[in-house]
């Protein structure tokens, strides 16, 4: 270990950096889970008809909204595209939930199961099992195939999911959880959106609030003991993780499903300033928080800029 490796990094104090006792927080989150947990197999009316005139998600969150191509599309194409994009976003959600479940289980592996901390982590894994099933069901109900990241990305992420721990694991989780949270808060309130998407979004938002609290506090606790070298490493990996989460949200096949030319649609999305603004706003809280933890910076900022996260 080098000398720099052993030096601890001064992290600026902020309101986010003050966290309560780990077990107290977990006990409160467990009490919240006892009050508000949902079984989507029961709570969602999966047999309800799917109205033909409602969007799959809030159109303003669509990667083509505001482009000249969007203006040229028929209303039917817009509805089809938003259904597929919602399923693609949820598919990215499933991908990251599967990663998170494995990281959580590794994190608590040797801890005392009689503690609220371990019991809450297990409860969160149970939530994520239900969420991934719910997202998959929702796509099935709309007759949409399972959208997943490209094979090489799925494989490359095996290293992250098998090794990431501490503030890296929880910080990475925040990118996925908070951008989905920002989108789904709009979907659940939007009368133009399919009832199934609205219910699924509401369940997810309510249960994810606990996960976000848990991940933020763990990030703060764990970042404090990191050396300068480890901070630099985590900034790099976190930036890369955020880049792949955000750029995997929209699978290019969604454009073909809406009868569009895939290359033309990809170009329109790549130049869509409105969409980039939505992504930046969706990631704003995460970036502010991780920056206060000292976890944003270094070469990975290039990737964050390229993905319009900053
Ligand atoms: Fe979830
Ligand atoms: Fe979660």
PDB file of C-alpha atoms and ligand atoms in Angstrom:
ATOM      1  CA  UNK A   1       0.000   0.000   0.000  1.00  0.00           C
ATOM      2  CA  UNK A   2       1.411   3.412  -0.984  1.00  0.00           C
ATOM      3  CA  UNK A   3       1.606   6.405   1.326  1.00  0.00           C
ATOM      4  CA  UNK A   4      -1.133   8.198  -0.607  1.00  0.00           C
ATOM      5  CA  UNK A   5      -3.220   5.093  -0.271  1.00  0.00           C
ATOM      6  CA  UNK A   6      -3.121   5.388   3.489  1.00  0.00           C
ATOM      7  CA  UNK A   7      -3.972   9.078   3.624  1.00  0.00           C
ATOM      8  CA  UNK A   8      -7.565   9.819   4.363  1.00  0.00           C
ATOM      9  CA  UNK A   9      -9.401  12.404   2.291  1.00  0.00           C
ATOM     10  CA  UNK A  10     -10.975  15.482   3.843  1.00  0.00           C
ATOM     11  CA  UNK A  11     -14.608  15.431   2.795  1.00  0.00           C
ATOM     12  CA  UNK A  12     -16.420  18.779   3.083  1.00  0.00           C
ATOM     13  CA  UNK A  13     -19.059  18.707   5.850  1.00  0.00           C
ATOM     14  CA  UNK A  14     -22.638  19.206   4.711  1.00  0.00           C
ATOM     15  CA  UNK A  15     -26.148  18.433   5.843  1.00  0.00           C
ATOM     16  CA  UNK A  16     -26.011  15.198   3.822  1.00  0.00           C
ATOM     17  CA  UNK A  17     -22.901  14.097   5.643  1.00  0.00           C
ATOM     18  CA  UNK A  18     -24.533  13.948   9.061  1.00  0.00           C
ATOM     19  CA  UNK A  19     -26.147  10.555   9.456  1.00  0.00           C
ATOM     20  CA  UNK A  20     -27.742   8.837  12.399  1.00  0.00           C
ATOM     21  CA  UNK A  21     -26.817   5.527  13.928  1.00  0.00           C
ATOM     22  CA  UNK A  22     -26.899   2.666  11.416  1.00  0.00           C
ATOM     23  CA  UNK A  23     -29.141   0.445  13.556  1.00  0.00           C
ATOM     24  CA  UNK A  24     -31.550   3.291  14.445  1.00  0.00           C
ATOM     25  CA  UNK A  25     -32.021   4.156  10.783  1.00  0.00           C
ATOM     26  CA  UNK A  26     -32.566   0.511   9.851  1.00  0.00           C
ATOM     27  CA  UNK A  27     -35.110   0.065  12.679  1.00  0.00           C
ATOM     28  CA  UNK A  28     -37.077   3.091  11.415  1.00  0.00           C
ATOM     29  CA  UNK A  29     -36.938   1.815   7.818  1.00  0.00           C
ATOM     30  CA  UNK A  30     -38.145  -1.621   8.925  1.00  0.00           C
ATOM     31  CA  UNK A  31     -41.100  -0.001  10.709  1.00  0.00           C
ATOM     32  CA  UNK A  32     -41.885   1.915   7.509  1.00  0.00           C
ATOM     33  CA  UNK A  33     -41.694  -1.347   5.511  1.00  0.00           C
ATOM     34  CA  UNK A  34     -44.174  -2.923   7.936  1.00  0.00           C
ATOM     35  CA  UNK A  35     -46.596  -0.038   7.299  1.00  0.00           C
ATOM     36  CA  UNK A  36     -46.100   0.372   3.539  1.00  0.00           C
ATOM     37  CA  UNK A  37     -45.163  -2.665   1.439  1.00  0.00           C
ATOM     38  CA  UNK A  38     -47.015  -3.876  -1.603  1.00  0.00           C
ATOM     39  CA  UNK A  39     -47.366  -7.161  -3.414  1.00  0.00           C
ATOM     40  CA  UNK A  40     -47.690  -6.146  -7.082  1.00  0.00           C
ATOM     41  CA  UNK A  41     -49.050  -9.563  -8.061  1.00  0.00           C
ATOM     42  CA  UNK A  42     -52.082  -8.671  -5.914  1.00  0.00           C
ATOM     43  CA  UNK A  43     -52.149  -4.846  -5.985  1.00  0.00           C
ATOM     44  CA  UNK A  44     -51.935  -4.348  -9.765  1.00  0.00           C
ATOM     45  CA  UNK A  45     -55.011  -5.167 -11.824  1.00  0.00           C
ATOM     46  CA  UNK A  46     -53.131  -7.141 -14.474  1.00  0.00           C
ATOM     47  CA  UNK A  47     -56.353  -8.188 -16.231  1.00  0.00           C
ATOM     48  CA  UNK A  48     -57.608  -4.606 -16.723  1.00  0.00           C
ATOM     49  CA  UNK A  49     -57.968  -3.513 -20.346  1.00  0.00           C
ATOM     50  CA  UNK A  50     -55.096  -1.532 -21.892  1.00  0.00           C
ATOM     51  CA  UNK A  51     -56.590   1.709 -23.312  1.00  0.00           C
ATOM     52  CA  UNK A  52     -55.381   2.377 -26.848  1.00  0.00           C
ATOM     53  CA  UNK A  53     -55.213   6.165 -26.439  1.00  0.00           C
ATOM     54  CA  UNK A  54     -52.899   6.435 -23.416  1.00  0.00           C
ATOM     55  CA  UNK A  55     -49.117   6.802 -23.388  1.00  0.00           C
ATOM     56  CA  UNK A  56     -46.819   4.169 -21.914  1.00  0.00           C
ATOM     57  CA  UNK A  57     -45.111   6.919 -19.912  1.00  0.00           C
ATOM     58  CA  UNK A  58     -45.061  10.700 -19.586  1.00  0.00           C
ATOM     59  CA  UNK A  59     -44.213  11.754 -23.168  1.00  0.00           C
ATOM     60  CA  UNK A  60     -41.881  14.538 -21.995  1.00  0.00           C
ATOM     61  CA  UNK A  61     -39.546  11.756 -20.728  1.00  0.00           C
ATOM     62  CA  UNK A  62     -39.414  10.133 -24.187  1.00  0.00           C
ATOM     63  CA  UNK A  63     -36.023  10.331 -25.911  1.00  0.00           C
ATOM     64  CA  UNK A  64     -37.590  11.798 -29.060  1.00  0.00           C
ATOM     65  CA  UNK A  65     -39.998  14.270 -27.438  1.00  0.00           C
ATOM     66  CA  UNK A  66     -39.495  17.766 -28.798  1.00  0.00           C
ATOM     67  CA  UNK A  67     -37.626  16.671 -31.926  1.00  0.00           C
ATOM     68  CA  UNK A  68     -38.706  17.293 -35.481  1.00  0.00           C
ATOM     69  CA  UNK A  69     -39.063  13.510 -35.840  1.00  0.00           C
ATOM     70  CA  UNK A  70     -41.542  13.428 -32.916  1.00  0.00           C
ATOM     71  CA  UNK A  71     -43.606  16.099 -34.680  1.00  0.00           C
ATOM     72  CA  UNK A  72     -43.732  13.917 -37.799  1.00  0.00           C
ATOM     73  CA  UNK A  73     -44.818  10.769 -35.937  1.00  0.00           C
ATOM     74  CA  UNK A  74     -48.485   9.742 -35.759  1.00  0.00           C
ATOM     75  CA  UNK A  75     -50.147   9.730 -32.333  1.00  0.00           C
ATOM     76  CA  UNK A  76     -50.286   5.927 -32.556  1.00  0.00           C
ATOM     77  CA  UNK A  77     -46.511   5.784 -33.101  1.00  0.00           C
ATOM     78  CA  UNK A  78     -45.930   8.085 -30.117  1.00  0.00           C
ATOM     79  CA  UNK A  79     -48.064   5.854 -27.905  1.00  0.00           C
ATOM     80  CA  UNK A  80     -46.253   2.723 -29.105  1.00  0.00           C
ATOM     81  CA  UNK A  81     -42.853   4.351 -28.607  1.00  0.00           C
ATOM     82  CA  UNK A  82     -43.633   5.512 -25.048  1.00  0.00           C
ATOM     83  CA  UNK A  83     -44.855   2.006 -24.143  1.00  0.00           C
ATOM     84  CA  UNK A  84     -41.624   0.492 -25.416  1.00  0.00           C
ATOM     85  CA  UNK A  85     -39.432   3.144 -23.806  1.00  0.00           C
ATOM     86  CA  UNK A  86     -41.182   2.636 -20.465  1.00  0.00           C
ATOM     87  CA  UNK A  87     -40.477  -1.098 -20.773  1.00  0.00           C
ATOM     88  CA  UNK A  88     -36.869  -0.393 -21.722  1.00  0.00           C
ATOM     89  CA  UNK A  89     -36.367   1.893 -18.702  1.00  0.00           C
ATOM     90  CA  UNK A  90     -37.950  -0.782 -16.489  1.00  0.00           C
ATOM     91  CA  UNK A  91     -35.646  -3.375 -18.117  1.00  0.00           C
ATOM     92  CA  UNK A  92     -32.649  -1.279 -17.056  1.00  0.00           C
ATOM     93  CA  UNK A  93     -34.293  -1.173 -13.619  1.00  0.00           C
ATOM     94  CA  UNK A  94     -34.424  -4.980 -13.506  1.00  0.00           C
ATOM     95  CA  UNK A  95     -30.781  -5.187 -14.574  1.00  0.00           C
ATOM     96  CA  UNK A  96     -29.626  -2.882 -11.799  1.00  0.00           C
ATOM     97  CA  UNK A  97     -31.941  -4.397  -9.184  1.00  0.00           C
ATOM     98  CA  UNK A  98     -30.349  -7.783  -9.887  1.00  0.00           C
ATOM     99  CA  UNK A  99     -26.915  -6.222  -9.423  1.00  0.00           C
ATOM    100  CA  UNK A 100     -28.029  -4.470  -6.231  1.00  0.00           C
ATOM    101  CA  UNK A 101     -29.518  -7.632  -4.707  1.00  0.00           C
ATOM    102  CA  UNK A 102     -26.183  -9.413  -5.123  1.00  0.00           C
ATOM    103  CA  UNK A 103     -24.198  -6.490  -3.702  1.00  0.00           C
ATOM    104  CA  UNK A 104     -26.520  -6.224  -0.698  1.00  0.00           C
ATOM    105  CA  UNK A 105     -26.278  -9.908   0.056  1.00  0.00           C
ATOM    106  CA  UNK A 106     -22.483  -9.804  -0.129  1.00  0.00           C
ATOM    107  CA  UNK A 107     -22.405  -6.718   2.073  1.00  0.00           C
ATOM    108  CA  UNK A 108     -24.314  -8.309   4.958  1.00  0.00           C
ATOM    109  CA  UNK A 109     -22.913 -11.837   4.523  1.00  0.00           C
ATOM    110  CA  UNK A 110     -20.913 -11.877   7.755  1.00  0.00           C
ATOM    111  CA  UNK A 111     -23.078  -9.512   9.818  1.00  0.00           C
ATOM    112  CA  UNK A 112     -25.345 -10.510  12.699  1.00  0.00           C
ATOM    113  CA  UNK A 113     -28.825 -11.303  11.302  1.00  0.00           C
ATOM    114  CA  UNK A 114     -30.360 -10.254  14.631  1.00  0.00           C
ATOM    115  CA  UNK A 115     -29.585  -6.600  13.816  1.00  0.00           C
ATOM    116  CA  UNK A 116     -32.071  -4.179  12.202  1.00  0.00           C
ATOM    117  CA  UNK A 117     -29.403  -3.354   9.597  1.00  0.00           C
ATOM    118  CA  UNK A 118     -29.229  -6.904   8.260  1.00  0.00           C
ATOM    119  CA  UNK A 119     -32.979  -7.363   8.502  1.00  0.00           C
ATOM    120  CA  UNK A 120     -33.609  -4.183   6.550  1.00  0.00           C
ATOM    121  CA  UNK A 121     -31.102  -5.216   3.868  1.00  0.00           C
ATOM    122  CA  UNK A 122     -32.970  -8.535   3.535  1.00  0.00           C
ATOM    123  CA  UNK A 123     -36.253  -6.631   3.373  1.00  0.00           C
ATOM    124  CA  UNK A 124     -34.838  -4.450   0.588  1.00  0.00           C
ATOM    125  CA  UNK A 125     -33.802  -7.535  -1.378  1.00  0.00           C
ATOM    126  CA  UNK A 126     -37.355  -8.836  -0.992  1.00  0.00           C
ATOM    127  CA  UNK A 127     -38.677  -5.491  -2.302  1.00  0.00           C
ATOM    128  CA  UNK A 128     -36.362  -5.687  -5.310  1.00  0.00           C
ATOM    129  CA  UNK A 129     -37.456  -9.264  -6.086  1.00  0.00           C
ATOM    130  CA  UNK A 130     -41.042  -8.027  -6.260  1.00  0.00           C
ATOM    131  CA  UNK A 131     -40.084  -4.940  -8.285  1.00  0.00           C
ATOM    132  CA  UNK A 132     -38.216  -6.915 -10.943  1.00  0.00           C
ATOM    133  CA  UNK A 133     -41.167  -9.313 -11.258  1.00  0.00           C
ATOM    134  CA  UNK A 134     -43.531  -6.335 -11.479  1.00  0.00           C
ATOM    135  CA  UNK A 135     -41.512  -4.615 -14.225  1.00  0.00           C
ATOM    136  CA  UNK A 136     -41.294  -7.841 -16.223  1.00  0.00           C
ATOM    137  CA  UNK A 137     -45.046  -8.447 -15.832  1.00  0.00           C
ATOM    138  CA  UNK A 138     -45.844  -4.935 -16.943  1.00  0.00           C
ATOM    139  CA  UNK A 139     -43.919  -5.326 -20.221  1.00  0.00           C
ATOM    140  CA  UNK A 140     -45.591  -8.711 -20.769  1.00  0.00           C
ATOM    141  CA  UNK A 141     -49.037  -7.169 -20.264  1.00  0.00           C
ATOM    142  CA  UNK A 142     -48.275  -4.632 -23.011  1.00  0.00           C
ATOM    143  CA  UNK A 143     -46.971  -7.426 -25.266  1.00  0.00           C
ATOM    144  CA  UNK A 144     -43.448  -5.991 -25.231  1.00  0.00           C
ATOM    145  CA  UNK A 145     -40.277  -8.130 -25.357  1.00  0.00           C
ATOM    146  CA  UNK A 146     -37.707  -8.017 -22.521  1.00  0.00           C
ATOM    147  CA  UNK A 147     -35.358  -5.127 -23.203  1.00  0.00           C
ATOM    148  CA  UNK A 148     -31.937  -5.690 -21.698  1.00  0.00           C
ATOM    149  CA  UNK A 149     -28.563  -3.980 -22.076  1.00  0.00           C
ATOM    150  CA  UNK A 150     -26.301  -5.286 -24.849  1.00  0.00           C
ATOM    151  CA  UNK A 151     -24.672  -8.642 -24.132  1.00  0.00           C
ATOM    152  CA  UNK A 152     -21.152  -7.183 -23.708  1.00  0.00           C
ATOM    153  CA  UNK A 153     -22.458  -4.638 -21.177  1.00  0.00           C
ATOM    154  CA  UNK A 154     -24.271  -7.390 -19.220  1.00  0.00           C
ATOM    155  CA  UNK A 155     -21.045  -9.375 -19.169  1.00  0.00           C
ATOM    156  CA  UNK A 156     -18.779  -6.433 -18.326  1.00  0.00           C
ATOM    157  CA  UNK A 157     -21.050  -5.557 -15.381  1.00  0.00           C
ATOM    158  CA  UNK A 158     -20.376  -8.999 -13.863  1.00  0.00           C
ATOM    159  CA  UNK A 159     -17.116  -7.618 -12.490  1.00  0.00           C
ATOM    160  CA  UNK A 160     -18.877  -4.637 -10.869  1.00  0.00           C
ATOM    161  CA  UNK A 161     -21.664  -6.720  -9.362  1.00  0.00           C
ATOM    162  CA  UNK A 162     -19.200  -9.268  -7.969  1.00  0.00           C
ATOM    163  CA  UNK A 163     -16.692  -6.819  -6.477  1.00  0.00           C
ATOM    164  CA  UNK A 164     -18.293  -3.420  -5.739  1.00  0.00           C
ATOM    165  CA  UNK A 165     -18.821  -2.737  -2.057  1.00  0.00           C
ATOM    166  CA  UNK A 166     -19.291   0.123   0.412  1.00  0.00           C
ATOM    167  CA  UNK A 167     -19.799   3.620  -0.989  1.00  0.00           C
ATOM    168  CA  UNK A 168     -19.125   2.373  -4.524  1.00  0.00           C
ATOM    169  CA  UNK A 169     -21.977  -0.141  -4.382  1.00  0.00           C
ATOM    170  CA  UNK A 170     -24.400   2.253  -2.666  1.00  0.00           C
ATOM    171  CA  UNK A 171     -23.377   5.279  -4.737  1.00  0.00           C
ATOM    172  CA  UNK A 172     -23.874   3.329  -7.968  1.00  0.00           C
ATOM    173  CA  UNK A 173     -27.251   2.170  -6.719  1.00  0.00           C
ATOM    174  CA  UNK A 174     -28.316   5.776  -6.159  1.00  0.00           C
ATOM    175  CA  UNK A 175     -27.854   6.623  -9.842  1.00  0.00           C
ATOM    176  CA  UNK A 176     -30.255   3.861 -10.860  1.00  0.00           C
ATOM    177  CA  UNK A 177     -32.751   4.385  -8.042  1.00  0.00           C
ATOM    178  CA  UNK A 178     -32.955   8.166  -8.176  1.00  0.00           C
ATOM    179  CA  UNK A 179     -33.340   8.623 -11.927  1.00  0.00           C
ATOM    180  CA  UNK A 180     -36.095   6.001 -11.986  1.00  0.00           C
ATOM    181  CA  UNK A 181     -37.647   7.750  -8.992  1.00  0.00           C
ATOM    182  CA  UNK A 182     -37.681  11.123 -10.787  1.00  0.00           C
ATOM    183  CA  UNK A 183     -39.323   9.609 -13.875  1.00  0.00           C
ATOM    184  CA  UNK A 184     -41.851   7.494 -12.001  1.00  0.00           C
ATOM    185  CA  UNK A 185     -42.981  10.422  -9.819  1.00  0.00           C
ATOM    186  CA  UNK A 186     -44.148  12.006 -13.094  1.00  0.00           C
ATOM    187  CA  UNK A 187     -45.632   8.780 -14.509  1.00  0.00           C
ATOM    188  CA  UNK A 188     -47.741   8.021 -11.406  1.00  0.00           C
ATOM    189  CA  UNK A 189     -49.446  11.452 -11.443  1.00  0.00           C
ATOM    190  CA  UNK A 190     -49.955  11.679 -15.212  1.00  0.00           C
ATOM    191  CA  UNK A 191     -53.553  11.082 -16.384  1.00  0.00           C
ATOM    192  CA  UNK A 192     -52.247  10.647 -19.973  1.00  0.00           C
ATOM    193  CA  UNK A 193     -50.374   7.485 -18.907  1.00  0.00           C
ATOM    194  CA  UNK A 194     -51.537   3.829 -18.863  1.00  0.00           C
ATOM    195  CA  UNK A 195     -53.128   2.841 -15.501  1.00  0.00           C
ATOM    196  CA  UNK A 196     -50.777  -0.154 -15.135  1.00  0.00           C
ATOM    197  CA  UNK A 197     -47.686   2.068 -15.561  1.00  0.00           C
ATOM    198  CA  UNK A 198     -49.117   4.525 -13.028  1.00  0.00           C
ATOM    199  CA  UNK A 199     -49.767   1.858 -10.371  1.00  0.00           C
ATOM    200  CA  UNK A 200     -46.396   0.174 -10.959  1.00  0.00           C
ATOM    201  CA  UNK A 201     -44.663   3.559 -10.680  1.00  0.00           C
ATOM    202  CA  UNK A 202     -46.507   4.436  -7.467  1.00  0.00           C
ATOM    203  CA  UNK A 203     -45.551   1.152  -5.791  1.00  0.00           C
ATOM    204  CA  UNK A 204     -41.943   1.612  -6.859  1.00  0.00           C
ATOM    205  CA  UNK A 205     -41.697   5.240  -5.713  1.00  0.00           C
ATOM    206  CA  UNK A 206     -43.181   4.431  -2.284  1.00  0.00           C
ATOM    207  CA  UNK A 207     -40.849   1.508  -1.613  1.00  0.00           C
ATOM    208  CA  UNK A 208     -37.737   3.037  -3.165  1.00  0.00           C
ATOM    209  CA  UNK A 209     -37.858   6.004  -0.788  1.00  0.00           C
ATOM    210  CA  UNK A 210     -36.580   3.617   1.916  1.00  0.00           C
ATOM    211  CA  UNK A 211     -33.854   2.228  -0.309  1.00  0.00           C
ATOM    212  CA  UNK A 212     -32.623   5.709  -1.223  1.00  0.00           C
ATOM    213  CA  UNK A 213     -32.427   6.697   2.449  1.00  0.00           C
ATOM    214  CA  UNK A 214     -30.540   3.469   3.243  1.00  0.00           C
ATOM    215  CA  UNK A 215     -28.105   3.845   0.316  1.00  0.00           C
ATOM    216  CA  UNK A 216     -27.404   7.532   1.044  1.00  0.00           C
ATOM    217  CA  UNK A 217     -26.615   6.921   4.701  1.00  0.00           C
ATOM    218  CA  UNK A 218     -24.429   3.896   3.956  1.00  0.00           C
ATOM    219  CA  UNK A 219     -22.557   5.904   1.306  1.00  0.00           C
ATOM    220  CA  UNK A 220     -21.798   8.639   3.850  1.00  0.00           C
ATOM    221  CA  UNK A 221     -20.703   6.144   6.513  1.00  0.00           C
ATOM    222  CA  UNK A 222     -18.490   4.176   4.174  1.00  0.00           C
ATOM    223  CA  UNK A 223     -16.857   7.044   2.279  1.00  0.00           C
ATOM    224  CA  UNK A 224     -15.375   8.476   5.467  1.00  0.00           C
ATOM    225  CA  UNK A 225     -12.779   5.739   5.834  1.00  0.00           C
ATOM    226  CA  UNK A 226     -11.589   5.808   2.216  1.00  0.00           C
ATOM    227  CA  UNK A 227      -8.024   6.678   1.237  1.00  0.00           C
ATOM    228  CA  UNK A 228      -7.297   9.220  -1.511  1.00  0.00           C
ATOM    229  CA  UNK A 229      -6.460   6.420  -3.950  1.00  0.00           C
ATOM    230  CA  UNK A 230      -9.715   4.605  -3.215  1.00  0.00           C
ATOM    231  CA  UNK A 231     -11.708   7.825  -3.652  1.00  0.00           C
ATOM    232  CA  UNK A 232     -10.090   8.296  -7.067  1.00  0.00           C
ATOM    233  CA  UNK A 233     -10.896   4.696  -7.989  1.00  0.00           C
ATOM    234  CA  UNK A 234     -14.512   5.015  -6.841  1.00  0.00           C
ATOM    235  CA  UNK A 235     -14.987   8.266  -8.769  1.00  0.00           C
ATOM    236  CA  UNK A 236     -13.826   6.494 -11.895  1.00  0.00           C
ATOM    237  CA  UNK A 237     -16.004   3.420 -11.451  1.00  0.00           C
ATOM    238  CA  UNK A 238     -19.039   5.446 -10.313  1.00  0.00           C
ATOM    239  CA  UNK A 239     -18.801   7.717 -13.351  1.00  0.00           C
ATOM    240  CA  UNK A 240     -18.550   4.680 -15.615  1.00  0.00           C
ATOM    241  CA  UNK A 241     -21.500   3.007 -13.864  1.00  0.00           C
ATOM    242  CA  UNK A 242     -23.645   6.142 -14.220  1.00  0.00           C
ATOM    243  CA  UNK A 243     -22.698   6.374 -17.905  1.00  0.00           C
ATOM    244  CA  UNK A 244     -23.916   2.817 -18.589  1.00  0.00           C
ATOM    245  CA  UNK A 245     -27.083   3.129 -16.499  1.00  0.00           C
ATOM    246  CA  UNK A 246     -28.148   6.288 -18.317  1.00  0.00           C
ATOM    247  CA  UNK A 247     -27.115   5.234 -21.820  1.00  0.00           C
ATOM    248  CA  UNK A 248     -28.844   1.851 -21.407  1.00  0.00           C
ATOM    249  CA  UNK A 249     -32.208   3.395 -20.459  1.00  0.00           C
ATOM    250  CA  UNK A 250     -33.388   3.443 -24.076  1.00  0.00           C
ATOM    251  CA  UNK A 251     -32.741   0.294 -26.091  1.00  0.00           C
ATOM    252  CA  UNK A 252     -32.461   1.219 -29.783  1.00  0.00           C
ATOM    253  CA  UNK A 253     -34.964  -1.490 -30.717  1.00  0.00           C
ATOM    254  CA  UNK A 254     -37.768   0.654 -29.234  1.00  0.00           C
ATOM    255  CA  UNK A 255     -37.526   2.829 -32.360  1.00  0.00           C
ATOM    256  CA  UNK A 256     -38.000  -0.123 -34.697  1.00  0.00           C
ATOM    257  CA  UNK A 257     -41.024  -1.191 -32.618  1.00  0.00           C
ATOM    258  CA  UNK A 258     -42.621   2.199 -33.327  1.00  0.00           C
ATOM    259  CA  UNK A 259     -41.994   1.788 -37.056  1.00  0.00           C
ATOM    260  CA  UNK A 260     -39.143   4.319 -37.151  1.00  0.00           C
ATOM    261  CA  UNK A 261     -35.810   4.161 -38.926  1.00  0.00           C
ATOM    262  CA  UNK A 262     -33.467   3.174 -36.092  1.00  0.00           C
ATOM    263  CA  UNK A 263     -30.471   5.193 -37.303  1.00  0.00           C
ATOM    264  CA  UNK A 264     -32.545   8.315 -37.910  1.00  0.00           C
ATOM    265  CA  UNK A 265     -34.192   7.988 -34.480  1.00  0.00           C
ATOM    266  CA  UNK A 266     -30.847   7.407 -32.729  1.00  0.00           C
ATOM    267  CA  UNK A 267     -29.437  10.536 -34.357  1.00  0.00           C
ATOM    268  CA  UNK A 268     -32.504  12.575 -33.352  1.00  0.00           C
ATOM    269  CA  UNK A 269     -32.240  11.308 -29.747  1.00  0.00           C
ATOM    270  CA  UNK A 270     -28.496  11.992 -29.636  1.00  0.00           C
ATOM    271  CA  UNK A 271     -29.119  15.635 -30.567  1.00  0.00           C
ATOM    272  CA  UNK A 272     -32.238  16.077 -28.423  1.00  0.00           C
ATOM    273  CA  UNK A 273     -31.391  18.897 -26.028  1.00  0.00           C
ATOM    274  CA  UNK A 274     -34.776  18.519 -24.271  1.00  0.00           C
ATOM    275  CA  UNK A 275     -34.031  14.869 -23.409  1.00  0.00           C
ATOM    276  CA  UNK A 276     -30.533  15.742 -22.202  1.00  0.00           C
ATOM    277  CA  UNK A 277     -32.041  18.386 -19.904  1.00  0.00           C
ATOM    278  CA  UNK A 278     -34.491  15.806 -18.503  1.00  0.00           C
ATOM    279  CA  UNK A 279     -31.639  13.343 -17.820  1.00  0.00           C
ATOM    280  CA  UNK A 280     -29.522  16.040 -16.157  1.00  0.00           C
ATOM    281  CA  UNK A 281     -32.465  17.051 -13.973  1.00  0.00           C
ATOM    282  CA  UNK A 282     -33.172  13.375 -13.183  1.00  0.00           C
ATOM    283  CA  UNK A 283     -29.581  12.880 -11.984  1.00  0.00           C
ATOM    284  CA  UNK A 284     -29.201  16.257 -10.269  1.00  0.00           C
ATOM    285  CA  UNK A 285     -29.957  15.115  -6.709  1.00  0.00           C
ATOM    286  CA  UNK A 286     -27.612  12.121  -7.010  1.00  0.00           C
ATOM    287  CA  UNK A 287     -24.790  14.212  -8.441  1.00  0.00           C
ATOM    288  CA  UNK A 288     -25.179  16.894  -5.743  1.00  0.00           C
ATOM    289  CA  UNK A 289     -25.144  14.263  -3.030  1.00  0.00           C
ATOM    290  CA  UNK A 290     -22.198  12.258  -4.394  1.00  0.00           C
ATOM    291  CA  UNK A 291     -20.278  15.460  -5.037  1.00  0.00           C
ATOM    292  CA  UNK A 292     -20.718  16.421  -1.377  1.00  0.00           C
ATOM    293  CA  UNK A 293     -19.370  12.977  -0.499  1.00  0.00           C
ATOM    294  CA  UNK A 294     -16.315  13.710  -2.678  1.00  0.00           C
ATOM    295  CA  UNK A 295     -17.257  10.978  -5.140  1.00  0.00           C
ATOM    296  CA  UNK A 296     -17.608  13.066  -8.310  1.00  0.00           C
ATOM    297  CA  UNK A 297     -14.505  14.162 -10.169  1.00  0.00           C
ATOM    298  CA  UNK A 298     -11.502  13.043 -12.146  1.00  0.00           C
ATOM    299  CA  UNK A 299     -11.435  11.580 -15.651  1.00  0.00           C
ATOM    300  CA  UNK A 300     -14.892   9.983 -15.385  1.00  0.00           C
ATOM    301  CA  UNK A 301     -16.434  13.472 -15.621  1.00  0.00           C
ATOM    302  CA  UNK A 302     -15.899  13.134 -19.377  1.00  0.00           C
ATOM    303  CA  UNK A 303     -18.237  10.126 -19.361  1.00  0.00           C
ATOM    304  CA  UNK A 304     -20.749  11.918 -17.120  1.00  0.00           C
ATOM    305  CA  UNK A 305     -20.809  14.825 -19.572  1.00  0.00           C
ATOM    306  CA  UNK A 306     -21.135  12.525 -22.549  1.00  0.00           C
ATOM    307  CA  UNK A 307     -24.164  10.839 -20.944  1.00  0.00           C
ATOM    308  CA  UNK A 308     -25.607  14.292 -20.063  1.00  0.00           C
ATOM    309  CA  UNK A 309     -25.568  13.411 -16.378  1.00  0.00           C
ATOM    310  CA  UNK A 310     -23.749  16.707 -15.690  1.00  0.00           C
TER     311      UNK A 310
HETATM  312 FE1  LIG B   1     -36.753  -1.364  -7.052  1.00  0.00          FE
HETATM  313 FE1  LIG B   2     -34.347  -0.129  -4.722  1.00  0.00          FE
END
